Tab-separated table of C-alpha atoms and ligand atoms in Angstrom:
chain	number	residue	atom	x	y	z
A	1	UNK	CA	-4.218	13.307	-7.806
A	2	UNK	CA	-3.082	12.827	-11.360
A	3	UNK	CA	-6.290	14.763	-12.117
A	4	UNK	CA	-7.449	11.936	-13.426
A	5	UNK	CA	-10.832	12.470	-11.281
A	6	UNK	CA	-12.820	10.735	-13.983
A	7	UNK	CA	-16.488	10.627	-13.488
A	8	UNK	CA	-18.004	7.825	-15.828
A	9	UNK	CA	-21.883	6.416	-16.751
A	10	UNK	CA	-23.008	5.169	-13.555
A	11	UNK	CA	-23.630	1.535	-14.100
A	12	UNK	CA	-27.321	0.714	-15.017
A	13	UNK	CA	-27.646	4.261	-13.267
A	14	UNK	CA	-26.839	2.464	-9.949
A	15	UNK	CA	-28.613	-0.833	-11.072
A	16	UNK	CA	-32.016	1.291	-10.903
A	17	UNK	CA	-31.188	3.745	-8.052
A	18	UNK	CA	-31.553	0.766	-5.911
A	19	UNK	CA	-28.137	-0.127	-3.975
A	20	UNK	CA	-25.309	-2.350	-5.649
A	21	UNK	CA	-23.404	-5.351	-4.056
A	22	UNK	CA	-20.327	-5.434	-5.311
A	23	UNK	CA	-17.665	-3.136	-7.419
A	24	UNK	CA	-15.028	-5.477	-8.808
A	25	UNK	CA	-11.726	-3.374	-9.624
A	26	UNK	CA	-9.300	-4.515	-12.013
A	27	UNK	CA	-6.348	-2.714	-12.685
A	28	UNK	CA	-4.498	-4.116	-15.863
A	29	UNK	CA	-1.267	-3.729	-18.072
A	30	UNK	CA	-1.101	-5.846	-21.321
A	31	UNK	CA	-3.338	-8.681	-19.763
A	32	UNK	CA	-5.733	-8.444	-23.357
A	33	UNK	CA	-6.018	-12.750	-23.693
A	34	UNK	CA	-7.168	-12.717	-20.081
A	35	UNK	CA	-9.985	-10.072	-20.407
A	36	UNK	CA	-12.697	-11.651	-21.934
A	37	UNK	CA	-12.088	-14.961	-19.968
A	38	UNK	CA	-11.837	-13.020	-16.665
A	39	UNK	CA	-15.566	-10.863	-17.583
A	40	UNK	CA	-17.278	-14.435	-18.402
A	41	UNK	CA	-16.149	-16.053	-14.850
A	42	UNK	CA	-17.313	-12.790	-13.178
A	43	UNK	CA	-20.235	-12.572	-14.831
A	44	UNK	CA	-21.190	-16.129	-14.416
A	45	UNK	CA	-20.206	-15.926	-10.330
A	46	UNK	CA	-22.237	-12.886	-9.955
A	47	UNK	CA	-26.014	-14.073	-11.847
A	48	UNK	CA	-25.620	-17.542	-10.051
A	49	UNK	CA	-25.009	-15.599	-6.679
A	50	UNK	CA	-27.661	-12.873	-7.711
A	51	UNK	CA	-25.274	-10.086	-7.211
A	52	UNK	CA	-25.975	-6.546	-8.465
A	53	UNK	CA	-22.442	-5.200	-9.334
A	54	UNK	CA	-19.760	-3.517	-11.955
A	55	UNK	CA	-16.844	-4.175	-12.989
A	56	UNK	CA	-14.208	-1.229	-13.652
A	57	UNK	CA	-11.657	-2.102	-15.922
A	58	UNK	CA	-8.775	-0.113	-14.992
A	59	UNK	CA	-6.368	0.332	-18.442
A	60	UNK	CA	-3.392	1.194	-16.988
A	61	UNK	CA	-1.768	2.298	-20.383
A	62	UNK	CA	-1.410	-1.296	-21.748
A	63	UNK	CA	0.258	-1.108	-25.191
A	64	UNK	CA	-1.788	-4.084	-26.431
A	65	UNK	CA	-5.542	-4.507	-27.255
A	66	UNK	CA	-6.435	-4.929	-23.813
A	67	UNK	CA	-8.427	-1.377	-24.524
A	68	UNK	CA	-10.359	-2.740	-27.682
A	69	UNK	CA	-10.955	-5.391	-25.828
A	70	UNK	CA	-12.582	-3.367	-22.583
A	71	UNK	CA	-14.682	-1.765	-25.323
A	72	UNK	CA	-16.117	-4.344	-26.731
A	73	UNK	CA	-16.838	-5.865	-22.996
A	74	UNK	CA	-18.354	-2.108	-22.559
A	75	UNK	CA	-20.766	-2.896	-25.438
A	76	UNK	CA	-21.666	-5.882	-24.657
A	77	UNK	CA	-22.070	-5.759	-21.063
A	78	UNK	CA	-23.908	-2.889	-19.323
A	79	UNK	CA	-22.271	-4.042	-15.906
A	80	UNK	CA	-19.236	-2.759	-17.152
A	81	UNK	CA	-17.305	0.229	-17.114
A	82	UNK	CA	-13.603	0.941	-18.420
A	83	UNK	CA	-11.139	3.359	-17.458
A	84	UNK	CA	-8.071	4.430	-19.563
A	85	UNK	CA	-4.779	5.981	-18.318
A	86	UNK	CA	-3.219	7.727	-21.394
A	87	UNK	CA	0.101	6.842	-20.308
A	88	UNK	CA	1.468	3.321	-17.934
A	89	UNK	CA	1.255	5.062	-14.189
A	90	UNK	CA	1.161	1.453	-11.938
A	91	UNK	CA	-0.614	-0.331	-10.122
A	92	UNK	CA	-1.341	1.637	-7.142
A	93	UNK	CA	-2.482	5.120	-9.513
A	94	UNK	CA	-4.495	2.341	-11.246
A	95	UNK	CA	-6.421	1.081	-7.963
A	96	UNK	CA	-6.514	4.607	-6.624
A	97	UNK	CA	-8.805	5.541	-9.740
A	98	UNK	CA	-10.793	2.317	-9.772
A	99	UNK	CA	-11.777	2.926	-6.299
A	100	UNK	CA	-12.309	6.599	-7.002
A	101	UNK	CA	-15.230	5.060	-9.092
A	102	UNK	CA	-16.201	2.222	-7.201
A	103	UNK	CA	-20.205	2.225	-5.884
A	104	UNK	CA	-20.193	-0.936	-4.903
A	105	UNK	CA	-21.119	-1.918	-0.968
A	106	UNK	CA	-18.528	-3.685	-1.077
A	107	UNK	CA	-15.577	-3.654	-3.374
A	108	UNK	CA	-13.147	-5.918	-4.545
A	109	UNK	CA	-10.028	-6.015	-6.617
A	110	UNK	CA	-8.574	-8.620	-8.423
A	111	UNK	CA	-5.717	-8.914	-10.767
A	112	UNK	CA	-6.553	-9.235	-14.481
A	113	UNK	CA	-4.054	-12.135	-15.379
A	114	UNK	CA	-6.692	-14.997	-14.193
A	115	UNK	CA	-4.249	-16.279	-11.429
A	116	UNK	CA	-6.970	-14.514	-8.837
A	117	UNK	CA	-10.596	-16.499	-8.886
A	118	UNK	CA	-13.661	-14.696	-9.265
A	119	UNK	CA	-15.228	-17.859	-7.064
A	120	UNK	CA	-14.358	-16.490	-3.965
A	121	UNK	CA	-16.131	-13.641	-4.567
A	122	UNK	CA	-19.581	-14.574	-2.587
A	123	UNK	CA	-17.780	-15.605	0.804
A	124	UNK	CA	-15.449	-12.155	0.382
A	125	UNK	CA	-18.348	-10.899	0.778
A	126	UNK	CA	-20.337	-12.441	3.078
A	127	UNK	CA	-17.256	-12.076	5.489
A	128	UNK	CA	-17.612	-8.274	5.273
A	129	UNK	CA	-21.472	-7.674	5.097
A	130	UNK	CA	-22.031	-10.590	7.937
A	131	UNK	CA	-19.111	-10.491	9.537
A	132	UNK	CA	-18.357	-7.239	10.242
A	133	UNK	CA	-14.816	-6.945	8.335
A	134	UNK	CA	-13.344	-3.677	6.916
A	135	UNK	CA	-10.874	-5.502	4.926
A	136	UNK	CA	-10.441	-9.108	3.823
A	137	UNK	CA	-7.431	-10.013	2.420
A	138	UNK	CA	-6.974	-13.022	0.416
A	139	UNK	CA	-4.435	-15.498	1.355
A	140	UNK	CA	-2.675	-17.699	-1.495
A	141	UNK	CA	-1.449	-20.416	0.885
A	142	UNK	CA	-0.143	-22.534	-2.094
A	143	UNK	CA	0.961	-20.835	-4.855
A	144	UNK	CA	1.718	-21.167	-8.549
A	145	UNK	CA	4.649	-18.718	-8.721
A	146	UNK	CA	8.308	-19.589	-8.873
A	147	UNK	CA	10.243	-20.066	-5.918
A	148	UNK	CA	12.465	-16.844	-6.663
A	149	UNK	CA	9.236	-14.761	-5.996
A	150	UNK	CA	7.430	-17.134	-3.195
A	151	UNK	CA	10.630	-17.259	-1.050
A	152	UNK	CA	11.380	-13.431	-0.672
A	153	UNK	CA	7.631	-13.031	-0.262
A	154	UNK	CA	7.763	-15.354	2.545
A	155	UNK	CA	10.244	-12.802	4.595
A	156	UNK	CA	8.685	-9.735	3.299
A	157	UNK	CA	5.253	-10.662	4.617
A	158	UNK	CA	6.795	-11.269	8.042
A	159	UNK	CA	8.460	-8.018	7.875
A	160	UNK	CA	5.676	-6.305	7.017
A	161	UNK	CA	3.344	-8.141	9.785
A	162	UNK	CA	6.137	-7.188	12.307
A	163	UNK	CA	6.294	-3.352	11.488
A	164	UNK	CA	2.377	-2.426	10.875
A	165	UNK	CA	1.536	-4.773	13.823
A	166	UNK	CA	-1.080	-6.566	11.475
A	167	UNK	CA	0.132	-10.249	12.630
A	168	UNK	CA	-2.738	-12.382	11.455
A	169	UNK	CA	-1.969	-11.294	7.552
A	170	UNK	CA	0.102	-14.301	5.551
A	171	UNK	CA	-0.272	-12.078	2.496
A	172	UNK	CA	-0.302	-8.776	2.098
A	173	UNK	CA	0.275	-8.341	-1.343
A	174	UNK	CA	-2.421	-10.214	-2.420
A	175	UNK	CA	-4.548	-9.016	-5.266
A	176	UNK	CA	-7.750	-10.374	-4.124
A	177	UNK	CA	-9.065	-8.395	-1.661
A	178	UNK	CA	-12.496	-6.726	-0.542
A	179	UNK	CA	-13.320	-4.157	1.324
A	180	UNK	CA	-16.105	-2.169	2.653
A	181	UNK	CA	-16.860	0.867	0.324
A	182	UNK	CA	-15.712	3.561	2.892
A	183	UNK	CA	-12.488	1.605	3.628
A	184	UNK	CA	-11.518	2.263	-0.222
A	185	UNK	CA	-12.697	6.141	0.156
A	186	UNK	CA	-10.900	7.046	2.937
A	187	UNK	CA	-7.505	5.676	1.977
A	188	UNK	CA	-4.755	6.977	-0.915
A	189	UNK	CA	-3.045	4.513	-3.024
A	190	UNK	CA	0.173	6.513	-4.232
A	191	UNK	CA	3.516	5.605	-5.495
A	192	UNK	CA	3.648	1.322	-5.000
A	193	UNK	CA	1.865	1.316	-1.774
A	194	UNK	CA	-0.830	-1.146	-3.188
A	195	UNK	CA	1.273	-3.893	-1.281
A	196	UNK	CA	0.258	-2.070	1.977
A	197	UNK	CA	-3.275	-1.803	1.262
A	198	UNK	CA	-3.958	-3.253	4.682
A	199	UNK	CA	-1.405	-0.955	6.644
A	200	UNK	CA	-3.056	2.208	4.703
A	201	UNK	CA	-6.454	1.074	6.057
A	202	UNK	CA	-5.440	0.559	9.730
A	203	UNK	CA	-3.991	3.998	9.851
A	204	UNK	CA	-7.051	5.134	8.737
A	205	UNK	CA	-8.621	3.252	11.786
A	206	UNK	CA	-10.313	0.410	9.521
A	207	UNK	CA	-8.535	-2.263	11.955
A	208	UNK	CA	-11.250	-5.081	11.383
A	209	UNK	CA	-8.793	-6.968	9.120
A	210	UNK	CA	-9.810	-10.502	7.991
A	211	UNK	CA	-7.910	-13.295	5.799
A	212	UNK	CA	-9.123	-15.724	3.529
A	213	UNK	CA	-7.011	-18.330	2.064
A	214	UNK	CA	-8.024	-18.004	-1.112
A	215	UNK	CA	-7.646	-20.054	-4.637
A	216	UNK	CA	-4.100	-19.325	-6.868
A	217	UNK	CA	-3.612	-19.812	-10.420
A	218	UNK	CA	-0.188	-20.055	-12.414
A	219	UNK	CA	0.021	-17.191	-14.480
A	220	UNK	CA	-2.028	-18.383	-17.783
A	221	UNK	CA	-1.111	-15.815	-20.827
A	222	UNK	CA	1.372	-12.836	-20.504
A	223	UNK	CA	4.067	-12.329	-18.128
A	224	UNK	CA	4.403	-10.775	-14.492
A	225	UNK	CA	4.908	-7.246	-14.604
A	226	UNK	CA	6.994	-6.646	-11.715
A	227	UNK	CA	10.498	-8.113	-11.430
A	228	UNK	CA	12.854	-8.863	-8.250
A	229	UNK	CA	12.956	-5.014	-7.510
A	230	UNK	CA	9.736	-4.729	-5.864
A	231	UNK	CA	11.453	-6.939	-2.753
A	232	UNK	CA	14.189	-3.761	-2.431
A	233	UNK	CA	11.285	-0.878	-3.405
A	234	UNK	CA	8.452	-2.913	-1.128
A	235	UNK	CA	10.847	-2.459	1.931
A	236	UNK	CA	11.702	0.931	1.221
A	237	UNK	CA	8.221	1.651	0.837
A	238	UNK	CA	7.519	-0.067	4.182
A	239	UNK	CA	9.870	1.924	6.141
A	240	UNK	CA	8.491	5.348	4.632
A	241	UNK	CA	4.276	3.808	5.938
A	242	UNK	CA	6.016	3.305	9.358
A	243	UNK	CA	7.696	6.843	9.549
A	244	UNK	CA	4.370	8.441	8.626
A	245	UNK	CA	2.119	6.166	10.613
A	246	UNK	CA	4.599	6.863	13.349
A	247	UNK	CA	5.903	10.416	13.085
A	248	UNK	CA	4.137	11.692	9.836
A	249	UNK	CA	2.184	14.521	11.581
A	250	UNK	CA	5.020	15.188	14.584
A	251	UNK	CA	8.205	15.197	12.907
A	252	UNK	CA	10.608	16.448	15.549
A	253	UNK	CA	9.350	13.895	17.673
A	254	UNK	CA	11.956	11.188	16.214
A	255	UNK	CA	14.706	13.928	14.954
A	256	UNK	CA	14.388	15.925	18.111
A	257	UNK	CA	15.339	12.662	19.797
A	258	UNK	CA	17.794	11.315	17.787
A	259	UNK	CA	19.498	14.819	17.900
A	260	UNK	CA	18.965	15.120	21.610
A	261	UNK	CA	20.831	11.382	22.135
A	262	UNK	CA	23.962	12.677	19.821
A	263	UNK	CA	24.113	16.186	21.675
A	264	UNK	CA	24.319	14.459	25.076
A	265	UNK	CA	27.054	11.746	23.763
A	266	UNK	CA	28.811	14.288	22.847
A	267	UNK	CA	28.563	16.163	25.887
A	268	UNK	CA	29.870	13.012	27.802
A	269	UNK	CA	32.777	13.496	25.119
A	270	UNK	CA	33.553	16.791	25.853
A	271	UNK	CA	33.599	16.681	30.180
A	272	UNK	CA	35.939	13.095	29.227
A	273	UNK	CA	38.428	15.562	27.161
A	274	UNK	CA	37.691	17.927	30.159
A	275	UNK	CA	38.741	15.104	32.685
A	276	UNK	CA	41.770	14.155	30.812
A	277	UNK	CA	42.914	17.639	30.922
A	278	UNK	CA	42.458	17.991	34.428
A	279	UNK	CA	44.747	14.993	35.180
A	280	UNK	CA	47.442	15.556	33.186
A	281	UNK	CA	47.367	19.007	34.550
A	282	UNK	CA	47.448	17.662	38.241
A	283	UNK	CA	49.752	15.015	37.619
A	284	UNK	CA	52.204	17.088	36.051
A	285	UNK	CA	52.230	14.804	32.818
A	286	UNK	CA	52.584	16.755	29.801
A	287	UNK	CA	49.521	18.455	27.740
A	288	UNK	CA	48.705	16.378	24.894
A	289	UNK	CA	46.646	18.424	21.536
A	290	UNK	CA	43.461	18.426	21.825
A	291	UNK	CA	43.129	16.741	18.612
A	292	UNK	CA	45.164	14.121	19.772
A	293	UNK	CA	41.782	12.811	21.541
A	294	UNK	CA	39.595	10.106	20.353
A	295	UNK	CA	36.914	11.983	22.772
A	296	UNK	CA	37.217	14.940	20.339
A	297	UNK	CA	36.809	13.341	17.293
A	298	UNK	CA	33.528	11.743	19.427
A	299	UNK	CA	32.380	15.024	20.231
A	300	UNK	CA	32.466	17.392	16.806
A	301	UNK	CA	31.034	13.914	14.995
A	302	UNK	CA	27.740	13.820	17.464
A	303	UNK	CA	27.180	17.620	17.637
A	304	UNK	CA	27.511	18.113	14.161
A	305	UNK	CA	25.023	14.819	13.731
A	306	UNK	CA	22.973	16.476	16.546
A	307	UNK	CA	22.452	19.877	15.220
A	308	UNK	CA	21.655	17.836	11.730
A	309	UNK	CA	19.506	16.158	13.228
A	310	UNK	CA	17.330	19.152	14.960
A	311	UNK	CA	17.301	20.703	11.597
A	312	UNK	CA	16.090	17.580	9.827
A	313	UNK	CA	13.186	17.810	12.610
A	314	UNK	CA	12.568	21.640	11.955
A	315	UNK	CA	12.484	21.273	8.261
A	316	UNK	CA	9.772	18.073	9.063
A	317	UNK	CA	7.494	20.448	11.158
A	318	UNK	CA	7.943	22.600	8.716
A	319	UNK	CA	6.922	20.879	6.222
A	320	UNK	CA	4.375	19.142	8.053
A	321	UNK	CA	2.555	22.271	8.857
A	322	UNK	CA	1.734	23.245	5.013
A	323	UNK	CA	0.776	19.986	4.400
A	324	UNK	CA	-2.533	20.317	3.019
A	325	UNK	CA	-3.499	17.075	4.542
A	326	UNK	CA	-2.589	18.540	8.185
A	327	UNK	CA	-6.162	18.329	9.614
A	328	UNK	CA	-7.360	15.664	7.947
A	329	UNK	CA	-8.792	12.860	10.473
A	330	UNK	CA	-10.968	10.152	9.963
A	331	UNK	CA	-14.579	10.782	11.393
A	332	UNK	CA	-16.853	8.389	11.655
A	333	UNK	CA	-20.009	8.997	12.850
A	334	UNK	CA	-21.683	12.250	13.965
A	335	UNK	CA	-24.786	12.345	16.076
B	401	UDP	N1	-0.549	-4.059	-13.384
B	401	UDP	C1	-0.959	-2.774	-13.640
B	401	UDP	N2	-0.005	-1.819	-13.878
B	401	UDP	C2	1.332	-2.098	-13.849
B	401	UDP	C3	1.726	-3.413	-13.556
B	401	UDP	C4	0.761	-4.378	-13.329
B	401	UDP	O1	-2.153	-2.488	-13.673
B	401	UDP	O2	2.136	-1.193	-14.081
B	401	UDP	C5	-1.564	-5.103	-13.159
B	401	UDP	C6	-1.373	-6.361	-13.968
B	401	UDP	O3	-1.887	-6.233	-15.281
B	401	UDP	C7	-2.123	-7.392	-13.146
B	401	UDP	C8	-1.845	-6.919	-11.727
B	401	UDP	O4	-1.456	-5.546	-11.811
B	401	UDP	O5	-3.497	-7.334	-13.400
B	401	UDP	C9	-0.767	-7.730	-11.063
B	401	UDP	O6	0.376	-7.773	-11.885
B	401	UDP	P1	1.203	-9.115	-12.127
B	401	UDP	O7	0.290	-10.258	-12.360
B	401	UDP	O8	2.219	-8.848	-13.189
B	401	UDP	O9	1.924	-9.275	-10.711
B	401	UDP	P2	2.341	-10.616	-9.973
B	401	UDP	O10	1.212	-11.598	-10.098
B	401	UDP	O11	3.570	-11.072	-10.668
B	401	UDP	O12	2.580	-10.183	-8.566
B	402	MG	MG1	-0.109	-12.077	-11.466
């Protein structure tokens, strides 16, 4: 993936082989004001709470000085690591790496503009190390974005809770979110699929999913970095989680059927242009074309849709059967 498999300086070589806490993941574009703010609150949460951790800076090509900046953190702090895309991939290759790295128990990601707060940190963590979560998602029940974003997000979460059947989510998007450390190494963040974090981890079988309404900030330097398209590409991206979650490893399944349904319409079709053949013919009322039918026109559109279909559900198998990925399942325990 990206072959961007970077291996860094274990932090404090794994705070003195012992175990760490907590890996906080922050993937970042031009956020360089926010940085050094951000490490201080982080820093301060985690001595008061006592907290062995990281934090990996995740530089996801910013053109600013958010990189000098992760340096000098780097020097300064030996809690903290920094990664450094050569070249502005997103936000999902950017959590994908992070989490590559993480060593953290548990891990947590939060986004770098200082609208997430590092304060929640000790309960997102006590809800997965007492209570049992995979995944907690933070929840910004009131929030310091414009309406133009909040009201869209309103019907995209409910979308979303509909079709991956996680209904007790208000927030899927969120960037505040923790997780146990094998939820985050068993799962692929590709393309924008960071806003179905949660979705990605039940398909994995990780389906201890917890909320937390969480703390929300107005956006204090910078600007967002995603505009009104991510509504349109979030949905689009939604649909292609169900397919796979559905039919990803089976294909024909859904073609084979769709296909099937259109064949046997137009089989119906073809006995009706059979039927009205037959009466005319006994009724002595003269032939009409056969073109003449709306039951044709019926019948070559569903075949023709039917045998695209069945091809569509070859090609999947296909497909689906050099998939590298074919045999991968999720295994849990062996004894
Ligand atoms: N981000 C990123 N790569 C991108 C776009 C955004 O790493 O290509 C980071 C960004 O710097 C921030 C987080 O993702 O830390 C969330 O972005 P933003 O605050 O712009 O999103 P919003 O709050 O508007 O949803
Ligand atoms: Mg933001």
């Amino acid at each position: 993936m990206l072959g961007l498999h970077c291996r860094l300086r274990k932090t404090q070589t794994l705070i003195y082989f012992g175990i760490m806490d907590i890996t906080v993941v922050i993937p970042l574009y031009n956020e360089e004001e926010s940085l050094p703010e951000l490490h201080a609150w982080i820093k301060r949460v985690m001595e008061e709470h006592k907290f062995s951790y990281e934090i990996v800076f995740m530089n996801d090509g910013s053109t600013d000085r958010s990189w000098d900046v992760i340096e000098d953190l780097v020097k300064k702090d030996p809690n903290v690591r920094g990664i450094k895309f050569r070249r502005n991939y997103g936000k999902s290759p950017a959590l994908y790496c992070g989490f590559a790295e993480a060593e953290g128990d548990v891990v947590i990601t939060m986004d770098a503009d200082l609208q997430d707060s590092p304060d929640e940190i000790p309960e997102l963590y006590r809800m997965i190390m007492e209570e049992g979560y995979d995944l907690v998602s933070g929840y910004k029940q009131k929030r310091y974005d414009p309406l133009s974003k909040t009201l869209p997000t309103k019907l995209f979460n409910a979308t979303a809770r509909k079709i991956s059947g996680i209904h007790n989510l208000h927030d899927f998007n969120c960037g505040l979110k923790a997780y146990k450390k094998a939820v985050v190494k068993n799962i692929e963040v590709y393309g924008e699929m960071h806003r179905y974090i949660p979705y990605l981890a039940k398909n994995a079988g990780f389906d201890k999913i917890g909320e937390k309404v969480v703390h929300h900030q107005s956006r204090k330097y910078g600007k967002s970095k995603f505009g009104l398209n991510r509504f349109f590409n979030g949905y689009l991206d939604l649909i292609t989680l169900w397919f796979l979650s559905n039919f990803g490893k089976k294909p024909m399944h859904v073609f084979g059927f769709l296909g099937s349904v259109m064949f046997f319409i137009g089989f119906v079709a073809v006995i009706c242009i059979g039927a009205d053949k037959a009466y005319a013919l006994l009724n002595h009322i003269p032939q009409r074309l056969i073109t003449d039918s709306p039951y044709f026109f019926i019948a070559l559109t569903t075949m023709l849709l039917g045998s695209q279909f069945f091809l569509a559900g070859f090609l999947g198998d296909l497909i689906s059967r050099q998939s590298p990925n074919r045999n991968d399942y999720q295994i849990e325990k062996k004894i």
